[in-house]
Coordinates of C-alpha atoms (C1' of nucleotides) in Angstrom, one line a residue:
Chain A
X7 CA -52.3 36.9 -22.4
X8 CA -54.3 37.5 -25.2
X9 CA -53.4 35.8 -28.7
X10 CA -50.1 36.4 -30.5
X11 CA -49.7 38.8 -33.4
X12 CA -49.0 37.5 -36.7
X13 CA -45.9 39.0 -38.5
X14 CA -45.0 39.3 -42.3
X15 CA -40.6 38.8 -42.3
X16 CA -39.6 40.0 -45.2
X17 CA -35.2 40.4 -45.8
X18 CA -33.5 38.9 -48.5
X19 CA -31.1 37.5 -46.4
X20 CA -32.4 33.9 -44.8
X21 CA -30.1 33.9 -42.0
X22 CA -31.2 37.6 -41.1
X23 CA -34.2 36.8 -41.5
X24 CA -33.8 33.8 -39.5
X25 CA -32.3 35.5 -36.2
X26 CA -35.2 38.6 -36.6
X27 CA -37.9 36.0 -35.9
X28 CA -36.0 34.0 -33.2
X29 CA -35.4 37.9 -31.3
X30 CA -39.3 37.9 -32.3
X31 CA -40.6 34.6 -30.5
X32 CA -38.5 35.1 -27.8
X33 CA -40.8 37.8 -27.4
X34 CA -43.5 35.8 -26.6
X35 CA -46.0 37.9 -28.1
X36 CA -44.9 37.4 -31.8
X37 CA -45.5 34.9 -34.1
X38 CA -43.6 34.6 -37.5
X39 CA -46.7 33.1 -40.2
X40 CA -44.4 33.7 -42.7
X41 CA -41.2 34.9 -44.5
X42 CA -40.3 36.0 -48.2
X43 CA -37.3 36.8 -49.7
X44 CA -38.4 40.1 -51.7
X45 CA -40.8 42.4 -51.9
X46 CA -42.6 41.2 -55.2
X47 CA -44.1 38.0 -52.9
X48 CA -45.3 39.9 -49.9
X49 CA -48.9 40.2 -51.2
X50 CA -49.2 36.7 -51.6
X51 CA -47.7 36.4 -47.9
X52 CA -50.2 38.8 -46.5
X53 CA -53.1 37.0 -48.3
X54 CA -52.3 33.6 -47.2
X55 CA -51.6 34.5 -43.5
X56 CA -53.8 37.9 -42.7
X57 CA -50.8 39.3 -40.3
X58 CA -51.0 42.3 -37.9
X59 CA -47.8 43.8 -38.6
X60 CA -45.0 43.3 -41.8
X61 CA -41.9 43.8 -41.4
X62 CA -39.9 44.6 -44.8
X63 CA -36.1 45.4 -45.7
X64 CA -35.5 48.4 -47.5
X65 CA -32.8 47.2 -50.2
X66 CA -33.9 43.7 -51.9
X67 CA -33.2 42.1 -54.9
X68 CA -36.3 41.6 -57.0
X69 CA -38.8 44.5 -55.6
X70 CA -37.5 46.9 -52.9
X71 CA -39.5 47.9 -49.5
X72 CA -39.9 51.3 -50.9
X73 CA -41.8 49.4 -54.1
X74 CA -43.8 46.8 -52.1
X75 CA -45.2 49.9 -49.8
X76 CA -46.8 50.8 -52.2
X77 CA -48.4 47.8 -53.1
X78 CA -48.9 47.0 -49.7
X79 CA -50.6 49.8 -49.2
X80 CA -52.8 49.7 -52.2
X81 CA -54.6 46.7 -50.7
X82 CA -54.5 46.6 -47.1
X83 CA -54.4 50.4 -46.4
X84 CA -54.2 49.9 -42.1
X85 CA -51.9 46.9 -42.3
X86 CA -49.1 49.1 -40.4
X87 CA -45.6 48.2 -41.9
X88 CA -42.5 48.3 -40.6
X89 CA -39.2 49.4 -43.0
X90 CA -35.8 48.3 -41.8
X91 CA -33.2 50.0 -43.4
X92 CA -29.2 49.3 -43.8
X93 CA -28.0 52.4 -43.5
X94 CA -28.1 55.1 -41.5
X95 CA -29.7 58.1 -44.0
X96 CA -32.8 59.8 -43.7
X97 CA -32.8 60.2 -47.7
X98 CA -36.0 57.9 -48.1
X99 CA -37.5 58.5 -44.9
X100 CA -40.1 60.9 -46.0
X101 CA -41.0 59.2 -48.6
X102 CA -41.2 56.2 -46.6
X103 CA -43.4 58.2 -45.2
X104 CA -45.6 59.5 -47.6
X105 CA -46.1 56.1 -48.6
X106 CA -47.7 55.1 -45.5
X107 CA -45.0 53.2 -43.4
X108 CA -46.0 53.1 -39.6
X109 CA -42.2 52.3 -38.7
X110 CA -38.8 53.5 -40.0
X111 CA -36.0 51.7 -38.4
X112 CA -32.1 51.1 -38.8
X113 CA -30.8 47.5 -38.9
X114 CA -28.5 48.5 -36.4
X115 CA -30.8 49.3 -33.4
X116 CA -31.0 48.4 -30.4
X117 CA -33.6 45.3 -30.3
X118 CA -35.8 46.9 -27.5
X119 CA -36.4 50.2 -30.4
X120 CA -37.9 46.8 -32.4
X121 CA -40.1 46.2 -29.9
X122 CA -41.3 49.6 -29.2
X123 CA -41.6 50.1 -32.5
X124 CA -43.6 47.0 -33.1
X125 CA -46.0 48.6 -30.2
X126 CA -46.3 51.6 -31.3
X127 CA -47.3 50.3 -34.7
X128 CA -50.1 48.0 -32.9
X129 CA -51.6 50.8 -31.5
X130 CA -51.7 52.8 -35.0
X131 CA -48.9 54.6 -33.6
X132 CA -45.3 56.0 -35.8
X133 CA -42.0 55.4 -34.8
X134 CA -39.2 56.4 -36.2
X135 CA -35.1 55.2 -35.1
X136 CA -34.3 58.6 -33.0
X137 CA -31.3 59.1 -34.6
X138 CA -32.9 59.3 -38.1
X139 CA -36.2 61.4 -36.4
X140 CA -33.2 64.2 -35.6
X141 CA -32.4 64.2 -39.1
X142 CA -35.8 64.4 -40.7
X143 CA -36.0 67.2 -38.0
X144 CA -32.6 69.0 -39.1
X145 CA -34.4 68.9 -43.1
X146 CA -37.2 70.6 -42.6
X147 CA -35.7 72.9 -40.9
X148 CA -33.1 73.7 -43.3
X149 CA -35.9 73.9 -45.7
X150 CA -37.5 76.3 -44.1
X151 CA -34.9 78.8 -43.3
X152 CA -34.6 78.1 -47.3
X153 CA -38.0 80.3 -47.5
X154 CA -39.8 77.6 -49.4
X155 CA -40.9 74.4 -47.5
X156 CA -40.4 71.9 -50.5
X157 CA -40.9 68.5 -49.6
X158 CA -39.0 67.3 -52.4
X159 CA -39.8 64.2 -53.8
X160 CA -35.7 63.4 -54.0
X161 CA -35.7 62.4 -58.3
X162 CA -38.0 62.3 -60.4
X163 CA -39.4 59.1 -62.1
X164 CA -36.8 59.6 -64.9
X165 CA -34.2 60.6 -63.1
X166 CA -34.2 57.7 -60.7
X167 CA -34.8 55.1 -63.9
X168 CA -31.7 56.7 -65.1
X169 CA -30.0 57.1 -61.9
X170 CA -30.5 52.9 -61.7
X171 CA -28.7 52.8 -65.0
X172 CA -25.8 54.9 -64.0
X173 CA -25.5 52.6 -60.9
X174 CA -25.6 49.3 -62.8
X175 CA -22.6 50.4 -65.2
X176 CA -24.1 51.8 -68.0
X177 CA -22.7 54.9 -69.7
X178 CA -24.7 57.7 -71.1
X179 CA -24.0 56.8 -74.8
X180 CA -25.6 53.1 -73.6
X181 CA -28.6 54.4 -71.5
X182 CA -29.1 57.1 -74.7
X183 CA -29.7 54.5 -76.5
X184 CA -31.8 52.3 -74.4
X185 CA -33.6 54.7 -73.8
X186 CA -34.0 56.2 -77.2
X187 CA -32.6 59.2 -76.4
X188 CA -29.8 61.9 -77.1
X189 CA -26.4 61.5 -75.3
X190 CA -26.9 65.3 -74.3
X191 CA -30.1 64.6 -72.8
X192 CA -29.0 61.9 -70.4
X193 CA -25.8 64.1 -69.5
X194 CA -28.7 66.4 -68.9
X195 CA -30.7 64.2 -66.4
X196 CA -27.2 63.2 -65.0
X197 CA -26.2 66.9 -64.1
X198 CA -29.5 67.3 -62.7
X199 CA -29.5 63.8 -60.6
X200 CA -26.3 65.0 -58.9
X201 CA -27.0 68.5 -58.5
X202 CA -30.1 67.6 -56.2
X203 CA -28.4 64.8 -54.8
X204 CA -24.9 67.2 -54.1
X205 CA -23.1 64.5 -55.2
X206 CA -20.1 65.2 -57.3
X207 CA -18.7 61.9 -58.5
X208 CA -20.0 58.0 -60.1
X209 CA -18.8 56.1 -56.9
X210 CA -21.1 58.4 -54.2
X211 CA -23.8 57.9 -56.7
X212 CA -23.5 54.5 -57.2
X213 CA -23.2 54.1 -53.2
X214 CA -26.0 56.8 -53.0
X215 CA -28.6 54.4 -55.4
X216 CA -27.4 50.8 -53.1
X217 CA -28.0 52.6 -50.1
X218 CA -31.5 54.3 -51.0
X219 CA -32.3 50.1 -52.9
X220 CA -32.8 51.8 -56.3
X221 CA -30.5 48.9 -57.6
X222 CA -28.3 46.4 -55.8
X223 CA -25.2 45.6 -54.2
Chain B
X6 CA -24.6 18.3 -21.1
X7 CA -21.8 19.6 -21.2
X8 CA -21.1 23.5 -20.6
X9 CA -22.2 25.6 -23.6
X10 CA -19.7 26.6 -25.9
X11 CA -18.4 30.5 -25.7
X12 CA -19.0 32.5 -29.0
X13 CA -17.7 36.0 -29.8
X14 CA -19.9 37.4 -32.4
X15 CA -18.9 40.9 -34.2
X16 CA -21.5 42.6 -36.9
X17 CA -21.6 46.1 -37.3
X18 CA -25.6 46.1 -37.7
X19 CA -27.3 45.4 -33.8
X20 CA -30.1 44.3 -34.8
X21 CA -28.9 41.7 -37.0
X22 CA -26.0 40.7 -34.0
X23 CA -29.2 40.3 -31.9
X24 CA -30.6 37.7 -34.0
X25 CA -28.3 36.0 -34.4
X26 CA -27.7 35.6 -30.6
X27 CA -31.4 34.9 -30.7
X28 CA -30.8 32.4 -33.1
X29 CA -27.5 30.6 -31.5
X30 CA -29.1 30.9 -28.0
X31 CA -32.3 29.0 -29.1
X32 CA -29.8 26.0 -29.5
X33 CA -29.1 25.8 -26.0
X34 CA -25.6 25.0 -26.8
X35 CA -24.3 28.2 -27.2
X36 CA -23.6 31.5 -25.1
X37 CA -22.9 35.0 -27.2
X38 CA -19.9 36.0 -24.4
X39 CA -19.6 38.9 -26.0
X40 CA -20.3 41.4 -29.1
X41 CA -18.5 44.0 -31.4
X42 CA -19.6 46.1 -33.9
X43 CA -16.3 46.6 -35.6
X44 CA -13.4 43.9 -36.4
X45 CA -10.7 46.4 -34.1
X46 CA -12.4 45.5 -31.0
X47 CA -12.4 41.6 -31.7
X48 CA -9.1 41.3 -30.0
X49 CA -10.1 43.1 -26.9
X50 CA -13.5 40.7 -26.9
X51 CA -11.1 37.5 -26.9
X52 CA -8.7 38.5 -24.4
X53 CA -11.7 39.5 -22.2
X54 CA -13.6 36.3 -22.3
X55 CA -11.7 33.4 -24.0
X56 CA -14.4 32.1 -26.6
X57 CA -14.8 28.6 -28.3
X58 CA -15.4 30.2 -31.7
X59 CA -15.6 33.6 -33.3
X60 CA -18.4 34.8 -36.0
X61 CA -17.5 37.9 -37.9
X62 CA -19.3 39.7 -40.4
X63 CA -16.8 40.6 -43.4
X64 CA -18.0 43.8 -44.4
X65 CA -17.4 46.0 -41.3
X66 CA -16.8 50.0 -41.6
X67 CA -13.8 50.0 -39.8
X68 CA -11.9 47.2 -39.8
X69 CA -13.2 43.9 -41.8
X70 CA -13.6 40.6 -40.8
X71 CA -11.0 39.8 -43.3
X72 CA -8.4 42.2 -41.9
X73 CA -9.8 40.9 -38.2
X74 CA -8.5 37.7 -39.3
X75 CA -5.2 38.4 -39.1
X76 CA -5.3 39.7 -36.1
X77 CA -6.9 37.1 -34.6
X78 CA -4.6 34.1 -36.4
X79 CA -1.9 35.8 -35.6
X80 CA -2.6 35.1 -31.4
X81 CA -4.9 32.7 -31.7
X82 CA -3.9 30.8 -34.0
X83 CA -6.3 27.7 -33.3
X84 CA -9.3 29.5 -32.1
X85 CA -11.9 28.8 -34.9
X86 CA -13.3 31.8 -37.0
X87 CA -16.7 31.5 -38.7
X88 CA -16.5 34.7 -41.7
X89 CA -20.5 35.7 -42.8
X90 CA -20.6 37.2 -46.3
X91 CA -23.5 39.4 -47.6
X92 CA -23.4 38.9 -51.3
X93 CA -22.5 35.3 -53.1
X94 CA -19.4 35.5 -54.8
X95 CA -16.7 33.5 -53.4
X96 CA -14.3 36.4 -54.6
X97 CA -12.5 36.3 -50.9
X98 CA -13.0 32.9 -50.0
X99 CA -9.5 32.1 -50.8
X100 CA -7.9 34.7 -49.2
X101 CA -10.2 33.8 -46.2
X102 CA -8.7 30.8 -46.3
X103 CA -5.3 31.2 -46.6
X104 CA -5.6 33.3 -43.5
X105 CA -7.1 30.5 -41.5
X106 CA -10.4 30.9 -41.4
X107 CA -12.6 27.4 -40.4
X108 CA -16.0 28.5 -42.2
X109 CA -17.1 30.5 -44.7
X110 CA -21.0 31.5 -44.7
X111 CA -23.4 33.3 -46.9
X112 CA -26.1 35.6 -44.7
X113 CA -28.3 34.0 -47.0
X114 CA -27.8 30.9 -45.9
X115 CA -30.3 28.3 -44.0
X116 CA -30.2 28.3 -40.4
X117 CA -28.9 25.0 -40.3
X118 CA -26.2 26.1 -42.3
X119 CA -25.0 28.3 -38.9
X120 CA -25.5 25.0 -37.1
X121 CA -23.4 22.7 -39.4
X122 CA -21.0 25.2 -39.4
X123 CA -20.7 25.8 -35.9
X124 CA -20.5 21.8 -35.2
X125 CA -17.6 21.5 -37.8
X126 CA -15.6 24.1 -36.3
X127 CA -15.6 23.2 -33.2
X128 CA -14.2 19.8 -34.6
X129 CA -11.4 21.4 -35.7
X130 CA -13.3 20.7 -39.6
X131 CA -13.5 23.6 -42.1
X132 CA -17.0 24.5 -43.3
X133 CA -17.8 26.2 -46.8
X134 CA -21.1 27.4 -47.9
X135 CA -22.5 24.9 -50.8
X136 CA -22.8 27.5 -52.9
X137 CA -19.5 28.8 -52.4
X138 CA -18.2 25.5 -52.6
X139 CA -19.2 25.2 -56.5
X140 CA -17.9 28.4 -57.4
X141 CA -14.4 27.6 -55.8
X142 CA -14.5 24.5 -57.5
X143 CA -15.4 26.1 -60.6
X144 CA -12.7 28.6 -60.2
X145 CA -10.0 25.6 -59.1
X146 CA -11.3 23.7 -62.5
X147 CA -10.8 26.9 -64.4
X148 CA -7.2 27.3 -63.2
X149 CA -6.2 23.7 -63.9
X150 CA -7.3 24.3 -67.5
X151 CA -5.5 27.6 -67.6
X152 CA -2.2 25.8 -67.0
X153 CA -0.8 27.2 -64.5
X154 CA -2.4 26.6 -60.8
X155 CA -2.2 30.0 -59.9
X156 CA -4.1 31.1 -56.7
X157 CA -4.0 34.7 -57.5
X158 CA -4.1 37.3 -54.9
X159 CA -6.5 39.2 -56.7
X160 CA -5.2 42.2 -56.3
X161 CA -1.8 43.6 -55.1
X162 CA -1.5 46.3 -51.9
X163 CA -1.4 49.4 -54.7
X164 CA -3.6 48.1 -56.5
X165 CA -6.2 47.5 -53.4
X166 CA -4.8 50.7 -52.4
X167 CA -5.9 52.5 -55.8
X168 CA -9.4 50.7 -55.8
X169 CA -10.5 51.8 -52.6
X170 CA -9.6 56.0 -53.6
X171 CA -11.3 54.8 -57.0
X172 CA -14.3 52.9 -55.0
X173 CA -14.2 56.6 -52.4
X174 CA -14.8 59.0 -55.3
X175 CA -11.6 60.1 -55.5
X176 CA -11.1 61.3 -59.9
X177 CA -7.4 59.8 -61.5
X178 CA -5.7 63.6 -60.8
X179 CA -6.3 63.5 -57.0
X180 CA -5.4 60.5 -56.4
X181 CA -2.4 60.6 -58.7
X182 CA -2.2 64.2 -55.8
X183 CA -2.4 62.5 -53.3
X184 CA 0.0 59.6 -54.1
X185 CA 2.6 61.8 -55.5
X186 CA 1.8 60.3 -59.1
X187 CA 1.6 60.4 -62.4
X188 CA -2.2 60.6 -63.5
X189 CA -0.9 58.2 -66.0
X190 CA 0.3 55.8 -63.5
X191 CA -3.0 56.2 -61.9
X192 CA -4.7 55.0 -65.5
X193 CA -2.4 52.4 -65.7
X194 CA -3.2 51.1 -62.4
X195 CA -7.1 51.5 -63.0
X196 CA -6.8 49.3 -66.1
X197 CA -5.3 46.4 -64.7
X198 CA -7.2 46.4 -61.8
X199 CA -10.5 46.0 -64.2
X200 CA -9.0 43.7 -66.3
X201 CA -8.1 41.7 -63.1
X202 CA -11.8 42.1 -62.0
X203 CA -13.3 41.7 -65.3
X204 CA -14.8 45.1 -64.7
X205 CA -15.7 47.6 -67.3
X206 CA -17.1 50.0 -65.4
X207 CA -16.6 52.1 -62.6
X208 CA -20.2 51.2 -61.0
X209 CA -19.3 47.4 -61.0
X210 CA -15.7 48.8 -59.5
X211 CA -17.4 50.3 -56.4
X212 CA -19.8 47.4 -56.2
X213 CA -17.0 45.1 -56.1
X214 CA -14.9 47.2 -53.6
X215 CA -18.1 47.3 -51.0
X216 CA -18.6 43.4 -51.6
X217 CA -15.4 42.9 -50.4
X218 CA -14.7 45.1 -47.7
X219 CA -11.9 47.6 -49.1
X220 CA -14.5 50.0 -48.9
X221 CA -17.6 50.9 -47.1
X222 CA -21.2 51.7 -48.3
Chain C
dA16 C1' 24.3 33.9 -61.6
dT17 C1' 20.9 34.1 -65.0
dT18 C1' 16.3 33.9 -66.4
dA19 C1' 11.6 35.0 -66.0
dC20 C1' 7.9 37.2 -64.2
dT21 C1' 5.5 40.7 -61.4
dA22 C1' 4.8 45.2 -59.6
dT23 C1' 5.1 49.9 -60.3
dT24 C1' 5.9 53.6 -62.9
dA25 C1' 4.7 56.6 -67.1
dG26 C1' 4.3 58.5 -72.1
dG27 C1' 1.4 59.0 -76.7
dT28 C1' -2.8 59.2 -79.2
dC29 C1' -7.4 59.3 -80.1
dA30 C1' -12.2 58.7 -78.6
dT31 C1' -15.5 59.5 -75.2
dT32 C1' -17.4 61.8 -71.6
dC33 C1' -18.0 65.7 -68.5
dC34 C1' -19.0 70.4 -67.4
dC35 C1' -21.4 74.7 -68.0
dC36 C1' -24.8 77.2 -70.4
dT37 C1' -28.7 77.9 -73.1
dA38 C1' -33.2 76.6 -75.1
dT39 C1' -37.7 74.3 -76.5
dT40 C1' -41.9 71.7 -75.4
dT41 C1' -45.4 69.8 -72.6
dG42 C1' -48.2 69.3 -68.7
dA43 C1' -49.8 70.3 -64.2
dA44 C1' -50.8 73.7 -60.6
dG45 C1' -52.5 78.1 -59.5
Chain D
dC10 C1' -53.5 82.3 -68.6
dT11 C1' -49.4 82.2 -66.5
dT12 C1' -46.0 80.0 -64.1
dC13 C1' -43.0 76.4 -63.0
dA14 C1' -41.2 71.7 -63.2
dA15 C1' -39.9 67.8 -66.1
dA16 C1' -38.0 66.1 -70.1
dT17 C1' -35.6 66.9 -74.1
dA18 C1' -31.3 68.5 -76.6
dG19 C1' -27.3 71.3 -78.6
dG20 C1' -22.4 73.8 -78.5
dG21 C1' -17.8 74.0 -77.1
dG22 C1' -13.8 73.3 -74.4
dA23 C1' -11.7 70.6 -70.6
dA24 C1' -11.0 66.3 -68.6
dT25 C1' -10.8 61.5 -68.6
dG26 C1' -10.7 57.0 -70.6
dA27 C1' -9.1 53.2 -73.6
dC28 C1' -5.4 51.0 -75.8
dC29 C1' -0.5 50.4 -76.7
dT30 C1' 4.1 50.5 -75.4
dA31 C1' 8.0 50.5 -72.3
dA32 C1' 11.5 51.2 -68.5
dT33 C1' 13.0 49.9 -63.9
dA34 C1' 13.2 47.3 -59.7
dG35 C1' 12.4 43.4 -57.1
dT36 C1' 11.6 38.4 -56.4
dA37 C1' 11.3 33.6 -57.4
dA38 C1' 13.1 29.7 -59.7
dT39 C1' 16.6 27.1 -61.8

DNA sequence: ATTACTATTAGGTCATTCCCCTATTTGAAG
DNA sequence: CTTCAAATAGGGGAATGACCTAATAGTAAT
């Protein structure tokens, strides 16, 4: 057999983290070079250890996957990555996407999609969970029955900065402030956030910005 | 040696579950007899194969580990139950507890930790993360100060009840709907549970409902 | 029994926020 | 150039929130 591939764990949680790379090494063709806690060390990771393959959590602490992606990608444009994500939404998928991920999987999987999406990703391959491919599928075309095929980039910058706000417990009169700004045009940005989002109240938002790792449990 | 010891093991994510039956496996002293995805199955999984021990995630959709518990103490009452927590805050450690549970773990927390754990248990010994540890500590210290000793349920069953509508989405006027309230009651309610919490905003509210299980992301 | 405390209910008042609509400016795409 | 999206912000009425007070019922402790 030829020699092992190097993987790049990346989860905030140590004891996740811990059982991915035992379901890894009992794989016999994966080796573990490293682990990190949050997307703002994976370059240094990468550097030290030259991996085939990372594997990143979506939602993290520090930096999220979406975040380090781009970094990621920035520097080692054919390292494929892997995202891993919580929940079972197809919100970030595209952009996910767009960013360059190779791999788009839910953390509740079965482990034989890991490994068939850690082949496909060797051989320059995509995969993506089936259940969320269905969905991605369903979007488009819902867009584009919609006439228009707008593959919306979800917020904007300033909507999601202030979408992170919202979440974290600030109130408009607070994130006016912060950010220099008129009460009316947060309450502005706010209307706008949920309109696109079709979300009506605070507590599907707040779920809405955990679930997508715009801010944190 | 002597025969491994039989562990139930109930996460709502697979590919986490896998792991960690990776991960318990690799110690050779272990077998995963069975798995759940949901604390309302646990029951069935014990009946079925008569474990040594039981690991259960707290934060499950349907029914939580800490609602599991019951279950579980209730006819078993000396089968040891391991709880894993996502986030550290040792907000439920108590009740967990109370209710008889023999080890209390972050997901964050070393590999070892899972080990340690695992050997205490099975010695009829109670295990609490470190980290935990402090903050209960902290919180017992605090009490002692404050007078009284009084280990507070945190919440009481309307109140819980309330949070959870609160943590769903649901405004003050539907839920004072649906309960057959006053929306004043409904305030009322909302206030004490944040002064409980030490919450001033509805964000941290739903944050603090997901922590600890009364809702779901 | 009596006391004391908790849980649950609810009103009043005033400040804040939300909702719906409209409007200006700037920059990028065509 | 023109068109459209993004970012900014105001008006006005409705809804909600914060803060205070208080009654009733139930339970625990003495």
């Amino acid at each position: 057999m030829a020699e092992k591939k190097k993987v790049v764990l990346v989860d905030d949680h140590h004891l996740v983290r811990a059982g991915l790379r035992a379901l890894l090494e009992d794989l016999n063709y994966y080796e573990v070079v490293a682990e990190g806690a949050d997307g703002s060390e994976v370059l240094a990771l990468i550097e030290k250890t030259n991996p085939d393959v990372v594997i990143l959590d979506i939602a993290m602490k520090i930096k999220s996957g979406l975040d380090a992606l781009i970094d990621i990608k920035a520097l080692y444009p054919t390292l494929p990555v892997i995202l891993l994500t919580m929940h079972n939404t197809s919100d970030y998928l595209q952009t996910a996407i767009e960013r360059g991920a190779s791999a788009y999987l839910l953390k509740d999987s079965a482990e034989v999609e890991l490994e068939l999406a850690l082949n496909a990703v060797l051989k320059n391959e995509i995969y993506i969970s089936p259940k969320l491919s269905e969905q991605l599928l369903e979007t488009l075309n819902a867009d584009r029955k919609s006439e228009k095929v707008i593959v919306s980039k979800v917020l904007t910058p300033r909507q999601t900065e202030i979408l992170k706000m919202l979440a974290d417990g600030k109130g408009t009169k607070e994130i006016a402030f912060d950010l220099g700004l008129s009460v009316k045009t947060i309450e502005s940005h706010r209307s706008q956030i949920m309109e696109r989002l079709q979300i009506r109240d605070l507590a599907s938002l707040v779920r809405f910005a955990i679930k997508n790792g715009v801010t944190t449990l």
